[in-house]
């Protein structure tokens, strides 16, 4: 028997969660019929949702014993959600996918066919279009991938997603990366292994809204750059070298000019411009240093990546105790 764990990070997904559950059970039941060696568990990670997500998960876990969940003490972000899911998944294969059906469960059988006999360690989708996304967003996304791949050794494939069907070996490798600043697109690629890409057209959310604002994405891409490249640090020193060279040339010009034409008190505006430019550059480079320092600072604190408050196990246990307590009360009456 082979167990497949389906890990699903959820943040305020009350609208799509029932739809997702219907869809995933339909697909996995069909897979079970086609590949009798398979069994499934669904591991939902409730990332501090403020809506009814947790209650939906609770009732699903009572109804269907394949449903497991971990509920965080607050919102830790999708990266932490995925990490918690991978950490707690028991499967020989682990699938990571979004709850919003933008990662269509219908791909699972094809993905399994690639990893089934060990030919690939990971099957994933790559969207070839960004249909339904704003033009500005797509433009920035494409630029991000271009820059990222120039300055980082780790290849980050444009359009690659966190929709993955992975072998246990690859999951264990990912779990060995216990860094606090997690950028999964980089981590998936950094660990290596054979990855099979399946291309598909972007699918829009059937309900609910994306939790990504434009600035959220900008911040996330900067995180990604800093997590997988130290190029900005090199840029800082390059800028330093370039301004030193310019300063040197200017110095020679000034000396020669003074010797030839004599002293003149002029050039106040140029002085001001140069001071502004250079102090700006200095602050910019100190800023880059600061960014890396802050990442190192957080990393050395060694804080947990997530804090679980409730799981389906503790919930079922409590339910059992409550009903036992109820019976005792009735007997006492
Ligand atoms: N998500 C999460 N924690 C967060 C934000 C998002 O677990 O803080 C989950 C969300 O429930 C969904 C997935 O991550 O299952 C992708 O989120 P979303 O659809 O908002 O992102 P997009 O598809 O627009 O990239
Ligand atoms: Mg989505």
XYZ file of C-alpha atoms and ligand atoms in Angstrom:
359
model
C 0.000 0.000 0.000
C 1.135 3.537 -0.758
C -0.209 6.477 1.198
C -0.609 9.818 -0.550
C -0.880 12.868 1.728
C -2.611 15.880 0.223
C -1.406 19.004 2.034
C -3.642 22.063 1.685
C -2.819 25.407 3.336
C -6.025 27.365 3.965
C -6.500 30.971 4.962
C -10.071 32.279 5.003
C -11.275 29.695 2.520
C -14.804 29.035 3.814
C -16.346 29.660 0.382
C -14.225 27.222 -1.614
C -13.358 24.612 0.991
C -16.529 22.487 0.571
C -16.107 22.680 -3.221
C -12.485 21.673 -2.861
C -13.353 18.734 -0.648
C -15.950 17.450 -3.128
C -13.533 17.793 -5.999
C -10.515 16.195 -4.302
C -12.476 13.221 -2.965
C -13.965 12.646 -6.424
C -10.524 12.619 -8.046
C -8.832 10.512 -5.370
C -11.684 7.956 -5.337
C -11.227 7.564 -9.089
C -7.452 7.209 -8.568
C -8.020 4.548 -5.956
C -10.084 2.637 -8.487
C -7.377 2.980 -11.154
C -4.419 2.326 -8.834
C -5.561 -0.078 -6.095
C -2.242 0.319 -4.247
C -3.116 3.887 -3.224
C -4.728 5.252 -0.090
C -5.149 8.909 0.794
C -5.095 11.364 3.658
C -6.038 15.040 3.364
C -4.017 17.274 5.640
C -5.485 20.767 5.832
C -3.512 23.522 7.498
C -5.698 26.286 8.905
C -3.403 29.287 8.876
C -5.202 31.374 11.513
C -8.319 31.969 9.396
C -10.746 34.556 10.703
C -13.787 32.995 9.076
C -15.493 29.625 9.381
C -12.647 27.582 7.884
C -11.764 25.834 11.145
C -15.369 24.799 11.792
C -15.649 23.367 8.299
C -12.443 21.393 8.881
C -13.709 20.165 12.239
C -16.906 18.802 10.793
C -15.106 17.285 7.811
C -12.730 15.500 10.176
C -15.648 13.994 12.097
C -17.376 12.905 8.899
C -14.350 11.538 7.025
C -11.468 9.873 8.822
C -9.086 10.604 5.966
C -9.367 14.294 6.859
C -6.682 15.592 9.179
C -5.966 19.182 10.022
C -3.556 21.415 11.890
C -4.816 24.746 13.097
C -2.300 27.512 13.811
C -2.431 29.857 16.783
C -2.419 32.806 14.345
C -1.727 33.597 10.687
C 1.830 32.522 9.902
C 1.662 32.756 6.106
C 1.407 30.160 3.375
C 5.074 29.174 3.569
C 4.674 28.145 7.204
C 1.462 26.347 6.278
C 3.217 24.275 3.649
C 6.081 23.504 6.011
C 3.695 22.339 8.745
C 1.870 20.182 6.221
C 5.039 18.544 4.934
C 6.326 18.040 8.479
C 3.151 16.237 9.570
C 2.305 14.345 6.387
C 2.685 10.602 6.786
C 2.500 9.659 3.118
C 4.940 7.880 0.825
C 4.004 10.641 -1.585
C 3.021 14.156 -0.631
C 0.945 16.535 -2.704
C 0.938 20.255 -1.931
C -1.917 22.275 -3.405
C -4.004 25.413 -2.859
C -7.515 25.198 -1.503
C -8.920 27.584 -4.085
C -9.082 25.070 -6.982
C -6.531 27.101 -8.935
C -4.521 23.929 -8.694
C -7.004 21.584 -10.374
C -7.140 18.181 -8.633
C -7.815 16.677 -12.077
C -4.033 16.790 -12.673
C -3.284 14.355 -9.857
C -3.561 11.092 -11.851
C -1.194 12.411 -14.518
C 1.207 13.646 -11.857
C 1.126 10.301 -10.113
C 1.915 8.496 -13.351
C 5.241 10.372 -13.467
C 6.373 9.779 -9.888
C 4.821 6.333 -9.539
C 7.785 4.221 -10.610
C 10.473 6.618 -9.470
C 11.180 8.042 -12.926
C 10.594 11.502 -11.487
C 10.770 12.614 -7.858
C 8.404 15.471 -8.376
C 5.637 16.412 -10.799
C 4.420 19.975 -10.905
C 2.407 22.328 -13.072
C 3.669 25.386 -14.847
C 1.199 27.927 -16.058
C 1.975 29.153 -19.503
C -0.514 32.018 -19.402
C -1.428 34.475 -16.718
C -5.007 34.830 -17.881
C -7.193 36.685 -15.404
C -4.279 38.541 -13.874
C -3.687 42.253 -14.291
C -1.183 43.292 -16.975
C 0.976 45.230 -14.519
C 1.193 42.258 -12.192
C 2.190 39.889 -15.012
C 4.824 42.328 -16.247
C 6.404 42.616 -12.801
C 6.227 38.861 -12.310
C 8.051 38.215 -15.577
C 10.719 40.805 -14.718
C 11.138 39.215 -11.294
C 11.858 35.791 -12.758
C 14.301 37.284 -15.248
C 16.278 39.157 -12.583
C 16.098 36.296 -10.125
C 17.533 33.811 -12.586
C 20.333 36.196 -13.508
C 21.511 36.775 -9.960
C 20.822 33.437 -8.288
C 22.397 30.048 -8.828
C 19.086 28.426 -7.994
C 16.897 28.226 -11.074
C 13.412 29.557 -10.518
C 11.126 28.555 -13.373
C 8.695 31.227 -14.581
C 5.134 30.110 -13.966
C 6.172 27.258 -11.665
C 3.790 26.801 -8.787
C 3.462 25.322 -5.350
C 1.313 22.529 -6.802
C 3.541 19.497 -6.399
C 3.365 15.737 -6.254
C 6.553 14.679 -4.454
C 8.263 11.518 -3.340
C 9.032 10.976 0.347
C 12.740 11.370 -0.402
C 12.264 14.859 -1.796
C 9.947 15.855 1.062
C 12.558 14.775 3.600
C 15.160 16.857 1.781
C 12.863 19.890 1.963
C 12.240 19.272 5.662
C 15.985 19.337 6.246
C 15.880 22.983 5.203
C 14.651 24.435 8.443
C 15.293 28.066 7.605
C 12.909 30.663 8.986
C 12.753 32.856 5.867
C 11.137 30.338 3.573
C 10.792 30.896 -0.145
C 9.353 27.642 -1.433
C 9.826 28.275 -5.130
C 13.536 28.452 -4.393
C 13.562 25.586 -1.901
C 11.812 23.171 -4.301
C 14.409 23.957 -6.912
C 17.401 24.073 -4.560
C 16.940 20.488 -3.332
C 17.259 19.269 -6.912
C 15.748 15.894 -7.907
C 14.037 15.137 -11.217
C 11.090 17.397 -11.757
C 8.484 16.949 -14.464
C 6.620 20.087 -15.539
C 3.089 19.877 -16.857
C 2.028 23.013 -18.713
C -1.449 24.420 -18.349
C -3.526 27.558 -18.731
C -4.137 29.639 -15.628
C -7.417 28.897 -13.842
C -9.307 31.586 -11.930
C -10.646 31.202 -8.416
C -14.275 30.002 -8.343
C -14.972 31.868 -5.077
C -13.278 33.861 -2.328
C -10.493 36.346 -2.994
C -6.743 36.129 -3.291
C -4.888 37.183 -0.161
C -2.048 38.691 -2.200
C -1.936 42.442 -2.643
C 0.431 43.963 -5.162
C 2.764 45.180 -2.408
C 2.559 41.810 -0.736
C 3.912 40.297 -3.944
C 6.678 42.905 -4.223
C 7.754 42.166 -0.664
C 7.601 38.443 -1.316
C 9.824 38.737 -4.399
C 12.394 40.751 -2.444
C 12.308 38.033 0.222
C 12.918 35.494 -2.517
C 15.869 37.403 -3.904
C 17.441 37.743 -0.475
C 16.801 34.118 0.442
C 18.466 32.743 -2.675
C 20.987 35.330 -3.774
C 23.607 37.561 -2.249
C 23.909 39.591 -5.456
C 22.499 42.794 -3.909
C 25.443 42.787 -1.500
C 27.788 42.575 -4.462
C 25.869 45.389 -6.161
C 26.462 47.530 -3.083
C 30.212 47.055 -3.241
C 30.201 47.534 -7.038
C 28.454 50.880 -6.598
C 31.078 51.784 -4.026
C 33.903 50.948 -6.427
C 32.287 52.858 -9.289
C 31.831 56.013 -7.224
C 35.447 55.781 -6.025
C 36.621 55.661 -9.639
C 34.458 58.632 -10.577
C 35.731 60.540 -7.530
C 39.324 59.795 -8.510
C 38.814 61.035 -12.072
C 37.078 64.185 -10.788
C 39.945 64.770 -8.371
C 42.515 64.684 -11.161
C 40.398 66.992 -13.329
C 40.038 69.455 -10.429
C 43.754 69.474 -9.640
C 44.716 69.957 -13.290
C 42.064 72.656 -13.742
C 43.266 74.535 -10.653
C 46.899 74.358 -11.783
C 46.088 75.591 -15.287
C 43.323 78.154 -14.664
C 44.011 79.053 -11.043
C 41.724 78.972 -8.018
C 38.110 80.036 -8.471
C 35.334 79.824 -5.920
C 32.515 78.386 -7.905
C 30.810 75.036 -8.177
C 28.537 75.263 -5.163
C 25.615 73.566 -7.003
C 27.788 70.706 -8.229
C 29.144 70.132 -4.711
C 25.650 69.909 -3.315
C 24.608 67.472 -6.066
C 27.595 65.238 -5.434
C 27.005 65.225 -1.679
C 23.378 64.262 -2.158
C 24.196 61.569 -4.673
C 26.937 59.984 -2.620
C 25.103 60.047 0.687
C 22.089 58.583 -1.080
C 24.234 55.788 -2.436
C 25.717 55.150 0.984
C 22.339 54.951 2.644
C 21.076 52.650 -0.114
C 23.982 50.268 0.368
C 23.694 50.354 4.146
C 20.029 49.543 3.613
C 20.911 46.436 1.607
C 23.311 45.373 4.356
C 20.601 46.003 6.913
C 18.160 43.796 5.024
C 20.547 40.865 5.067
C 21.428 41.556 8.672
C 17.767 41.490 9.672
C 17.302 38.149 7.899
C 20.328 36.755 9.718
C 18.971 38.180 12.973
C 15.638 36.400 12.546
C 17.386 33.226 11.458
C 19.631 33.132 14.552
C 16.660 33.571 16.862
C 15.603 30.117 15.774
C 11.931 30.756 16.303
C 9.460 28.018 15.410
C 8.131 28.287 11.849
C 4.574 27.709 13.065
C 2.666 27.087 16.275
C -0.148 24.549 16.187
C -3.100 25.167 18.452
C -5.398 22.342 17.496
C -5.293 19.225 15.339
C -7.953 16.749 14.302
C -6.557 14.390 16.938
C -6.947 16.797 19.846
C -10.381 17.768 18.520
C -11.640 14.189 18.242
C -10.233 13.493 21.700
C -12.066 16.482 23.154
C -15.285 15.486 21.399
C -14.974 12.010 22.916
C -14.309 13.367 26.408
C -17.213 15.774 26.123
C -19.632 13.063 25.110
C -18.316 10.764 27.871
C -18.734 13.625 30.359
C -22.292 14.175 29.091
C -23.173 10.542 29.620
C -21.797 10.601 33.164
C -23.853 13.676 33.948
C -26.980 11.951 32.675
C -26.222 8.872 34.764
C -25.731 11.032 37.876
C -29.193 12.516 37.285
N -2.801 30.914 2.209
C -2.359 30.575 3.486
N -1.927 31.573 4.318
C -1.883 32.880 3.943
C -2.311 33.199 2.633
C -2.749 32.199 1.790
O -2.376 29.415 3.876
O -1.478 33.717 4.747
C -3.290 29.842 1.309
C -4.653 30.083 0.688
O -5.679 29.624 1.523
C -4.593 29.276 -0.600
C -3.127 29.395 -0.978
O -2.424 29.761 0.198
O -4.918 27.911 -0.389
C -2.888 30.394 -2.089
O -3.430 31.635 -1.720
P -4.102 32.626 -2.755
O -5.087 31.919 -3.608
O -4.586 33.782 -1.963
O -2.848 33.056 -3.623
P -2.719 33.122 -5.219
O -3.372 31.900 -5.778
O -3.411 34.361 -5.618
O -1.258 33.143 -5.438
Mg -5.091 31.222 -5.502
